[in-house]
Amino acid sequence: MNIHEYQAKELMREYGIPVPNGKVIYDAKDAEAVCWSIDTDIAVVKAQIHAGGRGKAGGVKIAESIDEVKKYAEELLGKRLVTHQTGEEGREVRAILIEEGCDIQKEYYIGFVLDRDKSGVTLIASEEGGTEIEEIALKNPDKIYKESIDYILGLTEFQARRICFNINIPLEIINEAVKFMMDAYRLFIENDCVLVEINPLVVTKEKDLVALDAKINFDENGLFRNEKIFKYRDLNEEDEKEIEASKHGLSYISLDGNIGCMVNGAGLAMATMDIIKFYGGEPANFLDVGGSATEENVKNAFKIILSDEKVKGIFVNIFGGIMKCDVIAKGIVKAAKELELKVPVVIRLEGTNVDLGIEIIKKSNLNIFAAKDMNEGARKILELIK
Ligand code: GDP
Ligand code: MN
């Protein structure tokens, strides 16, 4: 789960991490009051959306007067901001953060990520901050330093210090920078994060260390034990279909293609997407209806898939283990009738009572084609949507 910059900074403040003074507003008429309350000559007005690249896209403005703050607040609120991370449809700005400005001497990059290869957390740092890490990796790979953090020991001070030397943090603030990294690591671990990224971390002309931007991602599987973080969830930033699916206990991720996929089991869902791609098609979604694939599940899944206008056909690929194939077939036929399915459906069933299941599909007289294996199924749905 992703949260907004202002929320990330609120959390960081609780961990003693230095962030600029600021307040979030949802209505431009509150801009002036915030300016007075943060008492600053230069303010920064920042669009709050779940995407980076705002700076280059005009979502971060430096204002030198209250009138300018008001002007930028009015411009940004309600606007659809398009950054290279949002896709061309952009994201509506519903909140903006107004912060005190600071005099930047140098920008650094600090990130903690869950590193699957190392089975642990890796600290990544660079003195080329302000630029995205992917870009630094391309242009200046030798300017990126990493520390693998031992799960038991946690981040050690010598590792944080080594990073400071590698990225040339000014000597007089190394202790502060070490504390910064230790605190950020504690935040990461205590809140089940998968990413804590501070880009840029800046050293100001007055030699203060400040986190100017913050991006935090949480592992959704840990949210049940962290109610406070869960409250940060912003449904406006999430795909409607994904929210609907999560209400029904379905794992759904929407994609850009036109073949809807209904599958049970994450592994089979991945394999199904692969085979569609293999034959030159594009899946419209990843969807795991869960191991027990009940009639109700199947119906909800169809509804969600069909709410995506791009979908031209559906490939159902279900393994009847716990739930027998004939029960699944009945569920699919019933759902297809109730929903008056208009797009072609190819279904590949395998498992217990598969023959009974296929018989039910064939007798239904619906626009449903039974495939005997995944290859045939993938080819058939592609042919049908042509
Ligand atoms: P992002 O583009 O979405 O990652 O947004 P950031 O919060 O990282 O802001 C982009 C850039 O705006 C930063 O790298 C800074 O160069 C600049 N910026 C942000 N806050 C301030 C500030 O207080 N003072 C100055 N001078 N520049 C700032
Ligand atoms: Mn940034």
XYZ file of C-alpha atoms and ligand atoms in Angstrom:
415
model
C 0.000 0.000 0.000
C 1.136 3.431 -0.947
C 0.605 6.633 1.071
C 0.952 10.340 0.359
C 4.079 12.378 0.956
C 2.418 14.408 3.734
C 1.435 11.199 5.526
C 4.912 9.757 5.124
C 6.354 12.933 6.621
C 3.926 12.800 9.523
C 5.139 9.283 10.280
C 8.770 10.283 9.865
C 8.305 13.156 12.293
C 7.189 10.618 14.908
C 10.482 8.827 14.424
C 12.516 11.967 14.966
C 13.387 12.306 11.283
C 13.806 15.962 10.253
C 11.164 17.082 7.755
C 10.106 20.626 6.824
C 7.252 22.300 8.664
C 4.111 22.160 6.654
C 0.422 21.410 6.408
C -1.842 19.664 3.977
C -4.916 21.411 2.581
C -7.798 20.251 0.412
C -9.242 23.645 -0.398
C -7.311 26.625 -1.770
C -9.089 28.980 0.636
C -7.077 27.434 3.493
C -3.769 28.302 1.853
C -3.329 31.695 3.472
C -3.897 30.445 7.024
C -1.264 27.771 6.506
C 1.232 30.378 5.293
C 0.793 32.342 8.488
C 1.066 29.267 10.662
C 4.337 28.040 9.167
C 5.951 31.466 9.126
C 8.301 31.300 6.153
C 9.544 33.643 3.444
C 9.595 30.995 0.788
C 6.997 28.265 0.645
C 6.829 25.118 -1.428
C 3.462 24.011 -2.779
C 3.365 20.304 -3.562
C 0.669 18.241 -5.269
C -0.169 15.113 -3.289
C -0.687 12.142 -5.562
C 0.549 8.570 -5.374
C 3.177 9.063 -8.036
C 6.626 10.523 -8.343
C 8.083 12.807 -10.967
C 5.925 15.690 -9.762
C 8.777 18.178 -9.798
C 9.336 17.893 -13.552
C 5.592 17.830 -14.248
C 4.842 21.131 -12.510
C 3.489 19.566 -9.322
C 6.089 21.226 -7.064
C 6.075 25.034 -6.986
C 8.246 27.478 -5.136
C 6.277 30.520 -3.947
C 7.710 33.791 -2.701
C 4.555 35.409 -1.402
C 1.217 34.450 0.067
C -0.450 35.474 -3.175
C 1.761 33.095 -5.065
C 0.968 30.272 -2.672
C -2.733 30.963 -3.188
C -2.300 31.059 -6.940
C -0.437 27.732 -7.049
C -2.903 26.126 -4.646
C -5.776 27.137 -6.921
C -3.932 25.937 -10.003
C -3.022 22.561 -8.579
C -6.130 21.548 -6.642
C -8.538 19.701 -8.888
C -6.030 19.494 -11.705
C -5.107 16.193 -13.323
C -1.379 15.992 -12.959
C 0.417 13.935 -15.570
C 3.882 12.723 -14.594
C 5.911 9.992 -16.222
C 4.659 7.660 -13.490
C 0.919 8.332 -13.760
C 0.202 7.200 -17.310
C -1.306 9.694 -19.739
C -4.630 9.910 -17.902
C -2.819 11.492 -14.959
C -4.071 11.732 -11.383
C -6.422 14.232 -9.877
C -4.819 16.403 -7.220
C -7.128 16.419 -4.192
C -4.657 17.601 -1.602
C -1.630 19.818 -1.565
C 1.133 20.155 0.951
C 2.367 23.639 1.795
C 5.791 23.628 3.385
C 8.460 26.012 4.457
C 11.090 26.306 1.769
C 14.735 25.634 2.368
C 18.033 26.656 0.877
C 19.405 23.542 -0.712
C 23.133 23.044 -0.812
C 23.102 19.470 -2.021
C 20.572 16.730 -2.696
C 21.161 13.078 -1.782
C 19.261 9.864 -2.334
C 18.496 7.450 0.508
C 16.305 4.395 0.077
C 15.519 1.270 2.056
C 14.032 -1.566 0.033
C 13.007 -5.094 0.654
C 15.612 -6.960 -1.353
C 14.356 -10.373 -2.411
C 17.742 -11.545 -3.633
C 19.284 -10.898 -0.238
C 16.220 -11.935 1.751
C 16.495 -8.732 3.702
C 16.512 -4.989 3.625
C 19.063 -3.125 1.527
C 20.044 0.487 2.082
C 20.726 2.306 -1.175
C 22.340 5.733 -1.267
C 23.726 8.212 -3.737
C 25.026 11.743 -3.869
C 23.079 12.249 -7.099
C 19.819 12.875 -5.238
C 16.857 14.683 -6.721
C 17.154 12.420 -9.749
C 15.277 9.159 -9.785
C 17.264 6.133 -8.737
C 16.516 4.357 -12.040
C 18.081 7.264 -13.883
C 21.137 7.374 -11.605
C 21.505 3.624 -12.152
C 21.642 4.230 -15.906
C 23.804 7.331 -16.022
C 25.976 7.059 -12.913
C 25.869 3.473 -11.656
C 29.181 3.947 -9.824
C 27.538 6.695 -7.765
C 25.195 4.209 -6.116
C 26.225 2.550 -2.872
C 24.467 -0.291 -1.100
C 24.520 -1.880 2.313
C 22.858 -5.203 2.921
C 21.264 -5.114 6.332
C 21.442 -8.211 8.489
C 17.979 -9.125 9.672
C 19.072 -9.953 13.230
C 21.620 -7.186 13.761
C 19.651 -4.510 11.980
C 21.377 -1.538 10.383
C 24.649 -1.002 12.205
C 26.191 2.409 12.774
C 29.341 1.484 10.887
C 27.274 0.648 7.812
C 25.449 3.969 8.013
C 28.784 5.724 8.495
C 30.317 3.932 5.518
C 27.386 5.150 3.401
C 27.989 8.712 4.648
C 31.631 8.569 3.560
C 30.770 6.976 0.229
C 28.230 9.615 -0.689
C 30.301 12.485 0.717
C 28.047 13.756 3.471
C 29.827 16.809 4.960
C 31.926 15.692 7.935
C 30.292 18.008 10.447
C 26.881 16.386 10.010
C 27.825 12.741 9.682
C 26.473 11.893 13.121
C 23.171 13.464 12.228
C 23.071 11.553 8.961
C 23.821 8.282 10.729
C 20.974 8.936 13.151
C 18.762 9.785 10.195
C 19.412 6.409 8.595
C 18.998 4.501 11.864
C 15.640 6.198 12.485
C 14.454 5.571 8.946
C 15.406 1.906 9.260
C 13.475 1.641 12.539
C 10.449 3.146 10.820
C 10.819 0.624 8.004
C 10.945 -2.407 10.298
C 8.332 -1.343 12.833
C 5.723 -0.598 10.188
C 6.153 -3.562 7.839
C 7.408 -1.392 5.007
C 8.662 -2.620 1.675
C 10.070 0.759 0.670
C 11.176 3.915 2.459
C 12.662 6.371 -0.004
C 13.884 9.861 0.758
C 14.692 11.647 -2.456
C 15.982 14.198 -2.036
C 17.494 14.173 1.395
C 19.099 17.611 1.474
C 21.843 19.401 3.278
C 20.895 23.057 3.532
C 23.194 26.067 3.343
C 22.891 26.239 7.148
C 24.156 22.625 7.262
C 20.858 21.133 8.366
C 19.749 17.746 7.206
C 16.149 17.625 5.925
C 14.019 15.006 4.202
C 12.408 17.038 1.396
C 10.477 14.209 -0.172
C 9.318 10.894 1.218
C 7.828 7.825 -0.314
C 6.737 4.881 1.805
C 5.203 1.588 0.720
C 3.785 -0.958 3.120
C 3.345 -4.679 2.873
C -0.432 -5.131 2.743
C -0.144 -8.435 4.553
C 1.001 -6.592 7.670
C -1.709 -3.942 7.688
C -4.085 -5.888 9.911
C -1.765 -5.269 12.825
C -1.178 -1.630 12.138
C -4.476 0.187 12.232
C -2.882 3.605 12.127
C -1.122 2.935 8.849
C -4.253 1.370 7.404
C -6.069 4.666 8.048
C -3.633 6.338 5.658
C -5.120 4.361 2.783
C -6.537 6.699 0.131
C -9.131 4.891 -1.949
C -9.178 7.773 -4.457
C -5.708 6.717 -5.510
C -6.629 3.100 -6.080
C -8.261 1.399 -9.019
C -12.045 1.136 -8.400
C -12.145 -2.389 -9.716
C -9.319 -3.398 -7.400
C -11.149 -1.965 -4.388
C -14.338 -3.799 -5.378
C -12.384 -7.034 -5.791
C -10.727 -6.736 -2.400
C -14.185 -6.435 -0.812
C -15.029 -9.859 -2.214
C -11.736 -11.430 -1.231
C -10.521 -11.592 -4.835
C -6.985 -10.640 -5.795
C -7.353 -8.435 -8.837
C -4.923 -6.190 -10.628
C -6.024 -4.366 -13.734
C -3.763 -4.272 -16.758
C -3.939 -2.667 -20.189
C -4.928 -5.567 -22.451
C -8.317 -6.826 -23.680
C -8.511 -10.448 -22.538
C -10.098 -10.809 -19.118
C -8.637 -13.645 -17.048
C -10.444 -15.558 -14.331
C -8.187 -18.045 -12.626
C -7.849 -19.792 -9.289
C -4.445 -19.633 -7.661
C -1.786 -16.978 -8.135
C 0.641 -19.323 -9.890
C -1.942 -20.458 -12.411
C -2.973 -16.814 -12.911
C 0.616 -15.929 -13.802
C 0.894 -18.913 -16.137
C -2.373 -17.906 -17.811
C -1.140 -14.376 -18.427
C 2.107 -15.796 -19.797
C 0.394 -18.072 -22.264
C -1.896 -15.305 -23.499
C 1.180 -13.183 -24.107
C 2.971 -16.121 -25.703
C 0.289 -16.312 -28.386
C 0.429 -12.571 -28.953
C -2.482 -11.445 -26.768
C -2.635 -8.958 -23.918
C -4.284 -9.800 -20.593
C -6.685 -7.185 -19.212
C -6.077 -8.236 -15.666
C -4.603 -10.600 -13.149
C -7.374 -12.231 -11.172
C -7.159 -14.944 -8.571
C -10.608 -16.042 -7.408
C -9.061 -18.070 -4.614
C -8.668 -21.771 -4.013
C -12.296 -22.521 -3.302
C -13.778 -20.644 -6.318
C -17.427 -20.649 -5.228
C -20.378 -19.732 -7.416
C -20.580 -16.366 -5.681
C -16.861 -15.787 -6.285
C -17.186 -16.593 -9.954
C -20.098 -14.211 -10.363
C -18.324 -11.340 -8.623
C -15.236 -12.009 -10.657
C -17.201 -11.858 -13.937
C -18.781 -8.576 -12.843
C -15.429 -7.014 -12.083
C -13.855 -8.224 -15.307
C -16.824 -6.950 -17.330
C -16.776 -3.538 -15.690
C -13.577 -2.986 -17.666
C -14.710 -1.690 -21.065
C -11.512 -2.835 -22.737
C -12.400 -6.488 -22.212
C -13.282 -8.198 -25.523
C -13.209 -11.775 -24.300
C -12.666 -13.822 -21.151
C -10.389 -16.771 -20.551
C -11.426 -18.839 -17.541
C -8.724 -21.205 -16.386
C -9.713 -23.111 -13.284
C -8.328 -26.139 -11.585
C -11.033 -28.044 -9.749
C -9.359 -29.406 -6.674
C -11.188 -28.423 -3.527
C -14.128 -27.319 -5.656
C -15.162 -29.897 -8.245
C -15.285 -28.963 -11.946
C -19.012 -29.612 -12.294
C -19.768 -27.186 -9.467
C -17.531 -24.565 -11.059
C -19.142 -25.116 -14.465
C -22.609 -24.655 -12.975
C -21.453 -21.481 -11.301
C -20.043 -20.112 -14.530
C -23.156 -20.937 -16.557
C -25.405 -19.389 -13.922
C -23.300 -16.257 -13.664
C -23.080 -15.948 -17.460
C -26.872 -16.159 -17.776
C -27.568 -13.744 -14.961
C -25.088 -11.208 -16.246
C -26.169 -11.714 -19.875
C -22.585 -12.145 -20.931
C -21.998 -10.691 -24.385
C -18.288 -11.247 -24.851
C -16.965 -14.680 -25.849
C -15.714 -16.888 -23.042
C -13.220 -19.724 -23.301
C -12.982 -22.016 -20.378
C -10.354 -24.560 -19.577
C -11.223 -26.831 -16.707
C -9.043 -29.487 -15.191
C -9.368 -31.635 -12.118
C -12.070 -33.614 -10.362
C -15.202 -34.306 -12.455
C -13.783 -32.455 -15.443
C -15.934 -34.410 -17.936
C -19.108 -33.556 -16.080
C -18.030 -29.927 -16.005
C -17.390 -29.745 -19.743
C -20.711 -31.459 -20.426
C -22.490 -28.717 -18.451
C -20.712 -25.979 -20.414
C -21.562 -27.583 -23.750
C -25.224 -28.058 -22.876
C -25.631 -24.477 -21.746
C -25.882 -23.144 -25.312
C -24.083 -20.030 -24.225
C -21.228 -18.325 -26.009
C -18.801 -20.409 -23.968
C -16.150 -22.578 -25.536
C -14.578 -25.434 -23.569
C -10.881 -25.912 -24.252
C -9.067 -29.090 -23.363
C -5.816 -27.448 -22.342
C -4.211 -24.059 -21.788
C -2.656 -23.845 -25.245
C -5.920 -24.454 -26.988
C -7.709 -22.090 -24.621
C -5.309 -19.216 -25.208
C -5.363 -19.667 -28.982
C -9.146 -19.931 -29.037
C -9.825 -16.746 -27.080
C -7.417 -14.847 -29.327
C -9.212 -16.166 -32.391
C -12.626 -15.268 -30.965
C -11.779 -11.648 -30.170
C -10.223 -10.947 -33.559
P 9.052 14.488 -7.003
O 9.470 15.158 -8.281
O 7.636 13.971 -7.116
O 9.998 13.440 -6.547
O 8.978 15.632 -5.895
P 10.079 16.169 -4.840
O 9.408 16.400 -3.567
O 11.273 15.292 -4.814
O 10.475 17.615 -5.419
C 11.196 17.764 -6.626
C 12.293 18.781 -6.474
O 11.773 20.031 -6.047
C 13.346 18.438 -5.430
O 14.311 17.556 -5.903
C 13.928 19.818 -5.118
O 14.947 20.118 -6.043
C 12.758 20.769 -5.342
N 12.269 21.227 -4.018
C 11.388 20.624 -3.213
N 11.252 21.308 -2.058
C 12.088 22.404 -2.140
C 12.430 23.507 -1.250
O 11.968 23.617 -0.125
N 13.316 24.408 -1.727
C 13.863 24.313 -2.960
N 14.720 25.236 -3.367
N 13.600 23.300 -3.788
C 12.723 22.343 -3.391
Mn 11.334 13.122 -5.017
